Amino acid sequence: MTHPVVRTLQDLAFQHHASRWLVGFSGGLDSTVLLHSLSAAQLSTPVVAVHVHHGLSPNADSWQRHCKAVCDSLEVPLLTQRLGLHSPTGNLEERARQARYQAIKELTQPGDVVLLGHHRDDQAETLLYRLMRGAGVKGLAAMGEHRRLGNANLWRPLLHYSRAELLAYAREHGLQWIEDESNQQLHFDRNYLRQQVLPALTERWPEASKAMTQSAEHCREAQSLLTDLAILDSQQLAERPEPGGCSVDLAHLRALPPRRQKNYLRYWLDERFGVSISRQAQVDIEQQLLGEGTSVAARIFVAQVQLCCFADRLYALDARAQWAPGADEPSLPWQTVTKPLALPGGDCLSLKPATCKGIHPDYLTGKLEVRWRQGGERCQPAGRGHSQTLKKLLQEYQVPTWLRPRVPLLFIDGELAAVGDYWVNQAFTGEGARVMALQWSFEPRQSPTSD
C-alpha cells in the first residue's frame, strides 16, 4: 500500500508538470523524508537534491558528506551551494534563511519545481513567531504552499503533515538524518518557540499545530480578499511607470478611506518592489504625504523605496536606481547614432523614427554629444515663438525636481538640440517620414521577493 506522503507527491506530480524536481536537502528529518518519499514515488521527472553549506557549524562538512551518502544510496545527484555567513551583525536566522532561498534560486531553470520539507509544526512555529512581531493578516498567513522562486515554482507538499507523522515515516523506512546542534540554542527565537512554547501548547491542546495551520489558511484567504480589493482600487489610481519607479494619482488615493489607503499601499509596494511597510512608516506616510498641504520636500523611505509627492501624484522610487550627475560630469560623444548610447545611472538614449515632429536627419550628421545641466541654458521648443531658460521649461513640463539634473541634453555641433525626450529645439526640428525622435529610457531594476 502506497504511503500517504508518497501519494501526496505523486498527486503533485500529476497536477503540476516539472522539467526537474529540485529538493532542498539539509540532511535533517524533514528534507530526508521528502527526498526519500519523492524517490519512492518513482516519477519519470529527474530529481536533483540541493544542499546549502552555510559554513556556520563545525559539523557542516560532515553534514555535506552525509547528504552525499544519502543521495548516492537513492541514486539522486547532489548540488552543493557554499555560503559565507560569518558577519556578526543582523539576525543570523533571517540572513541564513534568505541566503538559502537565494542559493536555490540561482540554480533554478525554467520549468523546475523546487520542493521544501516544511511541515505543519513549522507552519505553527512561523505563525507564532510572526504573531510575536505584531504581523498583520499577510504575515499571519505564514508560509504559502506555493509561490514563485526565480525561474521555478516552489512547493511545500508536507505542510499538512505533522513532525510526528514524518518521524514515523522515517523510522518505518529506517532512515538516518542529522540533528543540527544549533536547534537546541534557545537564544534563537524560533528554537525557543519550537522547544519551549509549542510543546506546552500541544500538551494542553493536542491539535494545536493543526488549529494554527487552519488559522493561517483563514488569514491567507483574508489576504487574498484584501489583494482583490487593492486591485479594484488600483483601477481608479491611474498608475504609470516612472524613471526608477512608478506613481499613482494622489487625489484619488486621498479619497479612499484610510484603511483602504493602507491596504493599497501595502499591496503596491509589495507588488512593485517586494517591500513591507512598517507601522511607523505607515504613520509617516499618512501624516507627511497623504494629508492636505503636503510638502514637496517630504521623503519617506520604506526599505530601498523612496516615497514622495510631485504634481498631484505619489511617487514610489527605487533608491538604488536614482542617479544625479556630478558638477564635473564629462560629456559623452555619440558617434554611432544608429546604436543606443549608454548613459551613467543605467539610462539609455536612442533615436527612433518620429510619428510627427522630430530631429531633421540632416543635423544627425554633425558632432553629437550628451551633456547635463550646468545652469543658464536656454532653449526654444518646437512651435514656440521665443526661447526660455531650461529651468523654467522643466518646471512647465512638470519634470519632477529630483529628475531635472539627470535629464540628458543632446548637443549637435555645440548647440542644444533636444532635452531628453521632452522636446526638440526649434532650430533642429523637421517633419516628414525621415525625422527622428530622441528616446530616453531607464532599465528597470528587479527586487527580490520572499515569503
Short mmCIF file of C-alpha atoms in Angstrom, two decimals:
data_model
loop_
_atom_site.label_atom_id
_atom_site.label_comp_id
_atom_site.label_asym_id
_atom_site.label_seq_id
_atom_site.Cartn_x
_atom_site.Cartn_y
_atom_site.Cartn_z
CA MET A 1 0.00 0.00 0.00
CA THR A 2 1.34 3.41 -1.02
CA HIS A 3 2.27 5.61 1.95
CA PRO A 4 0.21 8.85 2.19
CA VAL A 5 3.34 11.00 1.94
CA VAL A 6 4.38 9.26 -1.26
CA ARG A 7 0.86 9.57 -2.64
CA THR A 8 0.90 13.31 -1.91
CA LEU A 9 3.97 13.71 -4.10
CA GLN A 10 2.50 11.54 -6.84
CA ASP A 11 -0.62 13.73 -6.85
CA LEU A 12 1.53 16.87 -7.02
CA ALA A 13 3.47 15.46 -9.97
CA PHE A 14 0.23 14.52 -11.75
CA GLN A 15 -1.24 18.02 -11.34
CA HIS A 16 1.91 20.09 -11.98
CA HIS A 17 4.37 19.16 -14.70
CA ALA A 18 8.04 19.76 -13.90
CA SER A 19 11.17 19.52 -16.03
CA ARG A 20 13.17 18.85 -12.82
CA TRP A 21 12.37 18.44 -9.13
CA LEU A 22 14.86 20.40 -7.04
CA VAL A 23 14.72 19.24 -3.41
CA GLY A 24 16.11 21.48 -0.69
CA PHE A 25 18.13 18.89 1.23
CA SER A 26 19.71 19.83 4.56
CA GLY A 27 20.03 16.24 5.73
CA GLY A 28 17.58 16.83 8.61
CA LEU A 29 14.46 14.79 9.27
CA ASP A 30 12.06 16.80 7.12
CA SER A 31 14.13 17.02 3.96
CA THR A 32 15.28 13.39 4.33
CA VAL A 33 11.68 12.21 4.37
CA LEU A 34 10.87 14.47 1.43
CA LEU A 35 13.77 13.21 -0.69
CA HIS A 36 13.15 9.55 0.19
CA SER A 37 9.40 9.74 -0.48
CA LEU A 38 9.98 11.56 -3.77
CA SER A 39 12.38 8.80 -4.79
CA ALA A 40 9.82 6.18 -3.71
CA ALA A 41 7.16 7.87 -5.85
CA GLN A 42 9.14 6.65 -8.90
CA LEU A 43 8.39 9.65 -11.06
CA SER A 44 9.74 9.97 -14.56
CA THR A 45 10.92 13.55 -13.93
CA PRO A 46 14.60 13.93 -12.87
CA VAL A 47 15.18 14.62 -9.17
CA VAL A 48 18.10 16.80 -8.01
CA ALA A 49 18.97 17.45 -4.35
CA VAL A 50 20.33 20.87 -3.38
CA HIS A 51 22.39 21.17 -0.20
CA VAL A 52 23.25 24.65 1.15
CA HIS A 53 26.52 24.62 3.09
CA HIS A 54 26.29 27.63 5.42
CA GLY A 55 29.72 27.17 6.96
CA LEU A 56 28.37 28.18 10.38
CA SER A 57 28.74 24.86 12.20
CA PRO A 58 31.95 22.90 12.77
CA ASN A 59 29.93 19.92 11.57
CA ALA A 60 28.98 21.49 8.24
CA ASP A 61 31.47 19.41 6.24
CA SER A 62 30.31 16.16 7.81
CA TRP A 63 26.69 17.11 7.08
CA GLN A 64 27.61 17.58 3.45
CA ARG A 65 29.24 14.15 3.36
CA HIS A 66 26.15 12.62 4.96
CA CYS A 67 23.93 14.26 2.33
CA LYS A 68 26.19 12.93 -0.42
CA ALA A 69 25.95 9.41 1.00
CA VAL A 70 22.15 9.58 1.20
CA CYS A 71 21.88 10.87 -2.35
CA ASP A 72 24.23 8.16 -3.61
CA SER A 73 22.07 5.48 -1.96
CA LEU A 74 18.98 6.90 -3.66
CA GLU A 75 20.83 7.49 -6.96
CA VAL A 76 19.97 11.19 -6.83
CA PRO A 77 22.52 13.82 -7.95
CA LEU A 78 23.51 16.37 -5.30
CA LEU A 79 24.33 20.02 -5.90
CA THR A 80 26.06 21.90 -3.08
CA GLN A 81 25.96 25.67 -2.69
CA ARG A 82 28.55 27.08 -0.28
CA LEU A 83 27.82 30.30 1.60
CA GLY A 84 29.75 32.57 3.93
CA LEU A 85 27.65 33.95 6.78
CA HIS A 86 30.36 34.96 9.23
CA SER A 87 29.26 38.57 9.82
CA PRO A 88 28.11 39.04 13.43
CA THR A 89 25.64 41.80 12.52
CA GLY A 90 21.93 41.36 11.94
CA ASN A 91 19.54 38.50 12.59
CA LEU A 92 21.53 35.34 11.83
CA GLU A 93 18.41 33.18 11.49
CA GLU A 94 16.91 35.57 8.95
CA ARG A 95 20.14 36.04 7.00
CA ALA A 96 20.64 32.28 6.78
CA ARG A 97 17.07 31.78 5.60
CA GLN A 98 17.35 34.46 2.91
CA ALA A 99 20.73 33.07 1.80
CA ARG A 100 19.24 29.57 1.42
CA TYR A 101 16.47 30.80 -0.81
CA GLN A 102 18.88 32.86 -2.89
CA ALA A 103 21.26 29.91 -3.27
CA ILE A 104 18.48 27.65 -4.51
CA LYS A 105 17.05 30.40 -6.71
CA GLU A 106 20.37 30.73 -8.54
CA LEU A 107 20.16 27.07 -9.57
CA THR A 108 16.64 27.21 -10.98
CA GLN A 109 15.84 26.82 -14.63
CA PRO A 110 12.53 27.43 -16.45
CA GLY A 111 10.21 24.51 -15.78
CA ASP A 112 11.82 23.50 -12.47
CA VAL A 113 9.76 22.79 -9.37
CA VAL A 114 11.50 23.41 -6.03
CA LEU A 115 10.32 21.23 -3.13
CA LEU A 116 10.91 22.15 0.52
CA GLY A 117 10.19 19.94 3.53
CA HIS A 118 8.36 22.38 5.81
CA HIS A 119 5.66 20.61 7.84
CA ARG A 120 2.66 21.54 9.96
CA ASP A 121 4.69 22.22 13.12
CA ASP A 122 6.93 24.59 11.11
CA GLN A 123 3.81 26.41 9.99
CA ALA A 124 2.58 26.78 13.58
CA GLU A 125 6.04 28.00 14.63
CA THR A 126 6.06 30.58 11.84
CA LEU A 127 2.61 31.85 12.79
CA LEU A 128 3.63 32.24 16.45
CA TYR A 129 6.90 33.92 15.51
CA ARG A 130 5.13 36.48 13.34
CA LEU A 131 2.40 36.98 15.92
CA MET A 132 5.07 37.96 18.45
CA ARG A 133 6.36 40.52 15.94
CA GLY A 134 2.93 42.12 15.54
CA ALA A 135 2.34 40.89 11.99
CA GLY A 136 -0.85 41.65 10.11
CA VAL A 137 -3.02 39.35 8.06
CA LYS A 138 -0.39 38.72 5.41
CA GLY A 139 2.27 37.78 7.96
CA LEU A 140 -0.10 35.54 9.90
CA ALA A 141 -0.85 33.65 6.69
CA ALA A 142 2.61 32.19 7.41
CA MET A 143 4.13 30.02 4.67
CA GLY A 144 2.23 29.52 1.47
CA GLU A 145 2.02 26.09 -0.05
CA HIS A 146 3.09 27.50 -3.39
CA ARG A 147 4.89 30.56 -4.83
CA ARG A 148 7.39 31.54 -7.50
CA LEU A 149 11.13 31.36 -6.86
CA GLY A 150 13.33 32.63 -9.65
CA ASN A 151 12.62 30.63 -12.78
CA ALA A 152 10.79 27.93 -10.85
CA ASN A 153 7.67 27.16 -8.89
CA LEU A 154 8.22 26.43 -5.20
CA TRP A 155 6.02 23.92 -3.37
CA ARG A 156 5.82 22.78 0.25
CA PRO A 157 3.99 19.47 -0.14
CA LEU A 158 4.34 18.38 3.52
CA LEU A 159 2.66 21.38 5.16
CA HIS A 160 -0.34 19.28 6.23
CA TYR A 161 1.78 16.58 7.90
CA SER A 162 2.97 16.90 11.49
CA ARG A 163 6.55 16.31 12.53
CA ALA A 164 5.37 13.19 14.37
CA GLU A 165 4.00 11.77 11.11
CA LEU A 166 7.29 12.46 9.32
CA LEU A 167 9.19 10.89 12.21
CA ALA A 168 7.01 7.77 11.92
CA TYR A 169 7.75 7.59 8.19
CA ALA A 170 11.50 7.89 8.80
CA ARG A 171 11.50 5.13 11.41
CA GLU A 172 9.32 2.88 9.27
CA HIS A 173 11.84 3.12 6.43
CA GLY A 174 14.97 3.03 8.60
CA LEU A 175 16.15 6.47 7.53
CA GLN A 176 19.12 8.25 9.07
CA TRP A 177 19.23 12.02 9.45
CA ILE A 178 21.35 14.69 11.07
CA GLU A 179 20.47 16.89 14.05
CA ASP A 180 21.71 20.49 13.89
CA GLU A 181 23.15 21.27 17.32
CA SER A 182 22.08 24.91 16.92
CA ASN A 183 18.45 23.77 17.17
CA GLN A 184 18.98 23.46 20.95
CA GLN A 185 20.21 27.04 21.37
CA LEU A 186 17.24 28.83 22.91
CA HIS A 187 18.55 32.34 22.28
CA PHE A 188 17.29 31.85 18.71
CA ASP A 189 13.62 32.87 18.71
CA ARG A 190 12.40 30.03 16.52
CA ASN A 191 14.24 27.46 18.62
CA TYR A 192 12.60 28.87 21.75
CA LEU A 193 9.17 28.54 20.17
CA ARG A 194 9.97 25.03 18.93
CA GLN A 195 11.46 23.75 22.17
CA GLN A 196 9.51 25.62 24.84
CA VAL A 197 6.27 27.10 23.55
CA LEU A 198 4.85 24.60 21.06
CA PRO A 199 5.32 21.56 23.37
CA ALA A 200 3.48 23.39 26.17
CA LEU A 201 0.63 24.34 23.84
CA THR A 202 0.43 20.81 22.45
CA GLU A 203 0.30 19.33 25.94
CA ARG A 204 -2.79 21.41 26.68
CA TRP A 205 -4.26 21.29 23.15
CA PRO A 206 -3.02 18.16 21.29
CA GLU A 207 -4.23 19.54 17.94
CA ALA A 208 -2.60 22.95 18.47
CA SER A 209 -0.43 22.86 15.35
CA LYS A 210 -3.38 21.74 13.23
CA ALA A 211 -5.55 24.55 14.61
CA MET A 212 -2.83 27.16 13.97
CA THR A 213 -2.37 25.87 10.42
CA GLN A 214 -6.09 26.34 9.87
CA SER A 215 -5.83 29.89 11.23
CA ALA A 216 -3.00 30.58 8.80
CA GLU A 217 -5.19 29.34 5.95
CA HIS A 218 -8.01 31.67 7.07
CA CYS A 219 -5.53 34.57 7.07
CA ARG A 220 -4.39 33.58 3.59
CA GLU A 221 -7.97 33.73 2.33
CA ALA A 222 -8.46 37.09 4.02
CA GLN A 223 -5.25 38.38 2.44
CA SER A 224 -6.48 37.25 -0.98
CA LEU A 225 -9.62 39.33 -0.47
CA LEU A 226 -7.54 42.33 0.56
CA THR A 227 -5.44 41.90 -2.57
CA ASP A 228 -8.61 41.75 -4.69
CA LEU A 229 -9.78 44.99 -3.08
CA ALA A 230 -6.42 46.67 -3.75
CA ILE A 231 -6.59 45.63 -7.40
CA LEU A 232 -10.07 47.15 -7.66
CA ASP A 233 -8.84 50.38 -6.06
CA SER A 234 -5.88 50.48 -8.42
CA GLN A 235 -8.24 50.92 -11.36
CA GLN A 236 -9.04 54.43 -10.06
CA LEU A 237 -5.46 55.41 -9.24
CA ALA A 238 -4.04 55.71 -12.78
CA GLU A 239 -0.71 54.07 -12.01
CA ARG A 240 2.01 54.79 -14.54
CA PRO A 241 5.69 53.85 -14.85
CA GLU A 242 8.28 56.46 -13.90
CA PRO A 243 12.07 56.60 -14.21
CA GLY A 244 13.23 54.28 -11.46
CA GLY A 245 9.75 53.50 -10.17
CA CYS A 246 6.07 54.33 -10.60
CA SER A 247 3.40 56.80 -9.45
CA VAL A 248 -0.34 56.98 -8.71
CA ASP A 249 -2.92 59.76 -8.65
CA LEU A 250 -2.71 61.42 -5.26
CA ALA A 251 -6.23 62.89 -5.20
CA HIS A 252 -7.88 59.52 -5.81
CA LEU A 253 -5.67 57.87 -3.20
CA ARG A 254 -6.59 60.52 -0.64
CA ALA A 255 -10.28 59.98 -1.44
CA LEU A 256 -10.10 56.37 -0.26
CA PRO A 257 -10.95 55.58 3.37
CA PRO A 258 -7.78 55.36 5.50
CA ARG A 259 -8.00 51.56 5.87
CA ARG A 260 -8.13 51.18 2.09
CA GLN A 261 -5.24 53.62 1.66
CA LYS A 262 -3.16 51.41 3.95
CA ASN A 263 -4.27 48.28 2.17
CA TYR A 264 -3.45 49.67 -1.26
CA LEU A 265 -0.02 50.99 -0.23
CA ARG A 266 0.89 47.62 1.32
CA TYR A 267 -0.17 45.86 -1.88
CA TRP A 268 1.50 48.41 -4.18
CA LEU A 269 4.93 48.40 -2.55
CA ASP A 270 4.96 44.64 -2.15
CA GLU A 271 3.83 44.01 -5.73
CA ARG A 272 6.21 46.51 -7.34
CA PHE A 273 9.25 46.35 -5.04
CA GLY A 274 8.84 43.37 -2.71
CA VAL A 275 8.98 45.50 0.44
CA SER A 276 6.73 45.70 3.51
CA ILE A 277 5.63 48.88 5.28
CA SER A 278 6.32 49.15 8.99
CA ARG A 279 3.74 50.68 11.30
CA GLN A 280 5.87 53.80 11.81
CA ALA A 281 6.39 54.24 8.07
CA GLN A 282 2.65 53.95 7.57
CA VAL A 283 2.07 56.74 10.11
CA ASP A 284 4.72 58.92 8.43
CA ILE A 285 3.12 58.38 5.02
CA GLU A 286 -0.31 59.34 6.33
CA GLN A 287 0.95 62.48 8.05
CA GLN A 288 3.53 63.74 5.57
CA LEU A 289 2.34 62.53 2.16
CA LEU A 290 -1.39 61.85 2.26
CA GLY A 291 -2.51 64.79 4.38
CA GLU A 292 -3.58 68.11 2.89
CA GLY A 293 -0.83 70.67 2.44
CA THR A 294 1.81 68.02 1.73
CA SER A 295 5.33 69.39 1.36
CA VAL A 296 7.09 68.55 -1.91
CA ALA A 297 10.27 68.17 0.15
CA ALA A 298 8.84 65.30 2.24
CA ARG A 299 10.55 61.96 1.68
CA ILE A 300 9.61 58.67 3.34
CA PHE A 301 11.85 55.62 2.92
CA VAL A 302 10.45 52.08 3.08
CA ALA A 303 13.48 49.81 2.79
CA GLN A 304 15.09 50.84 -0.53
CA VAL A 305 11.93 52.60 -1.79
CA GLN A 306 11.56 56.38 -1.57
CA LEU A 307 8.02 57.80 -1.42
CA CYS A 308 7.41 61.44 -2.32
CA CYS A 309 4.83 63.72 -3.92
CA PHE A 310 5.01 65.89 -7.00
CA ALA A 311 2.38 67.45 -9.28
CA ASP A 312 -0.57 65.72 -7.58
CA ARG A 313 0.98 62.28 -7.79
CA LEU A 314 2.52 59.96 -5.23
CA TYR A 315 5.83 58.52 -6.44
CA ALA A 316 7.49 55.28 -5.33
CA LEU A 317 11.11 55.24 -6.48
CA ASP A 318 13.76 52.58 -6.11
CA ALA A 319 16.53 54.45 -4.29
CA ARG A 320 19.11 52.18 -5.93
CA ALA A 321 18.05 53.44 -9.36
CA GLN A 322 18.44 57.13 -8.53
CA TRP A 323 21.42 58.95 -10.02
CA ALA A 324 22.45 62.57 -10.49
CA PRO A 325 25.47 63.82 -12.45
CA GLY A 326 28.34 65.43 -10.60
CA ALA A 327 29.33 69.03 -11.18
CA ASP A 328 32.21 67.87 -13.38
CA GLU A 329 30.32 65.11 -15.20
CA PRO A 330 32.06 64.71 -18.57
CA SER A 331 30.11 64.93 -21.80
CA LEU A 332 29.61 61.75 -23.83
CA PRO A 333 30.20 61.64 -27.59
CA TRP A 334 27.56 59.83 -29.62
CA GLN A 335 29.46 58.62 -32.62
CA THR A 336 27.11 55.96 -34.00
CA VAL A 337 23.55 57.29 -33.84
CA THR A 338 22.12 54.05 -35.23
CA LYS A 339 23.04 52.40 -31.92
CA PRO A 340 21.77 53.28 -28.44
CA LEU A 341 24.05 55.32 -26.20
CA ALA A 342 24.53 54.00 -22.64
CA LEU A 343 24.47 56.74 -20.01
CA PRO A 344 25.53 56.76 -16.34
CA GLY A 345 22.96 55.54 -13.85
CA GLY A 346 21.61 52.85 -16.18
CA ASP A 347 19.95 55.28 -18.60
CA CYS A 348 19.96 54.89 -22.35
CA LEU A 349 19.43 57.22 -25.33
CA SER A 350 18.32 56.08 -28.74
CA LEU A 351 16.88 57.59 -31.90
CA LYS A 352 13.61 56.23 -33.27
CA PRO A 353 11.53 57.25 -36.30
CA ALA A 354 9.13 60.02 -35.25
CA THR A 355 5.42 59.92 -35.91
CA CYS A 356 5.16 63.70 -36.37
CA LYS A 357 7.84 66.25 -35.48
CA GLY A 358 11.39 65.29 -34.61
CA ILE A 359 15.06 65.99 -35.33
CA HIS A 360 15.70 66.57 -39.02
CA PRO A 361 18.07 63.83 -40.31
CA ASP A 362 20.40 66.36 -41.94
CA TYR A 363 21.51 67.50 -38.46
CA LEU A 364 22.37 63.98 -37.33
CA THR A 365 25.49 64.03 -39.49
CA GLY A 366 27.05 66.64 -37.19
CA LYS A 367 29.01 66.15 -33.96
CA LEU A 368 26.62 64.72 -31.36
CA GLU A 369 27.35 64.71 -27.63
CA VAL A 370 25.34 64.41 -24.45
CA ARG A 371 25.76 66.81 -21.54
CA TRP A 372 23.90 67.62 -18.34
CA ARG A 373 22.67 70.91 -16.91
CA GLN A 374 25.25 73.38 -15.72
CA GLY A 375 22.88 76.32 -15.28
CA GLY A 376 21.86 79.18 -17.56
CA GLU A 377 20.94 77.03 -20.60
CA ARG A 378 18.18 78.32 -22.88
CA CYS A 379 16.06 76.52 -25.43
CA GLN A 380 13.19 77.20 -27.85
CA PRO A 381 10.90 74.14 -28.04
CA ALA A 382 9.47 73.47 -31.49
CA GLY A 383 6.43 75.67 -32.12
CA ARG A 384 7.40 78.33 -29.55
CA GLY A 385 7.96 81.94 -30.58
CA HIS A 386 10.98 82.52 -28.34
CA SER A 387 13.50 80.78 -26.13
CA GLN A 388 13.25 80.33 -22.37
CA THR A 389 15.55 79.15 -19.64
CA LEU A 390 15.83 75.43 -19.24
CA LYS A 391 14.95 75.82 -15.57
CA LYS A 392 11.59 77.40 -16.41
CA LEU A 393 10.83 74.93 -19.19
CA LEU A 394 11.47 71.90 -16.97
CA GLN A 395 9.06 73.39 -14.43
CA GLU A 396 6.48 73.98 -17.14
CA TYR A 397 6.79 70.41 -18.44
CA GLN A 398 6.35 69.22 -14.82
CA VAL A 399 9.58 67.24 -14.79
CA PRO A 400 10.00 66.00 -11.19
CA THR A 401 12.51 68.04 -9.23
CA TRP A 402 14.76 65.05 -8.46
CA LEU A 403 14.88 64.13 -12.15
CA ARG A 404 15.85 67.52 -13.59
CA PRO A 405 19.63 67.23 -13.03
CA ARG A 406 19.53 63.82 -14.71
CA VAL A 407 17.82 64.89 -17.95
CA PRO A 408 20.27 64.26 -20.82
CA LEU A 409 20.84 67.22 -23.13
CA LEU A 410 21.68 66.41 -26.74
CA PHE A 411 24.08 68.91 -28.34
CA ILE A 412 24.75 68.96 -32.08
CA ASP A 413 27.81 70.87 -33.20
CA GLY A 414 27.88 72.60 -29.82
CA GLU A 415 24.23 73.76 -29.84
CA LEU A 416 21.43 72.38 -27.65
CA ALA A 417 19.22 70.29 -29.96
CA ALA A 418 16.97 68.25 -27.66
CA VAL A 419 16.15 67.96 -23.97
CA GLY A 420 15.66 64.30 -23.07
CA ASP A 421 12.59 63.09 -24.90
CA TYR A 422 10.58 66.11 -23.73
CA TRP A 423 11.13 68.43 -26.70
CA VAL A 424 13.35 69.33 -29.68
CA ASN A 425 14.85 72.78 -30.19
CA GLN A 426 13.06 74.69 -32.97
CA ALA A 427 16.30 75.14 -34.92
CA PHE A 428 16.74 71.35 -35.30
CA THR A 429 13.21 70.22 -35.91
CA GLY A 430 11.71 68.82 -39.06
CA GLU A 431 8.63 66.99 -40.33
CA GLY A 432 8.15 64.04 -42.64
CA ALA A 433 8.90 60.36 -42.90
CA ARG A 434 12.60 60.60 -42.06
CA VAL A 435 12.64 62.69 -38.89
CA MET A 436 13.90 61.04 -35.70
CA ALA A 437 12.74 61.31 -32.11
CA LEU A 438 15.01 61.04 -29.10
CA GLN A 439 14.05 58.24 -26.69
CA TRP A 440 15.31 58.34 -23.09
CA SER A 441 14.82 55.08 -21.27
CA PHE A 442 15.61 53.60 -17.89
CA GLU A 443 16.42 49.99 -17.24
CA PRO A 444 14.01 48.71 -14.54
CA ARG A 445 15.62 47.07 -11.53
CA GLN A 446 14.19 43.86 -10.11
CA SER A 447 13.64 43.41 -6.39
CA PRO A 448 13.76 40.10 -4.63
CA THR A 449 10.67 38.51 -3.25
CA SER A 450 10.31 36.34 -0.24
CA ASP A 451 7.74 34.70 1.99
#
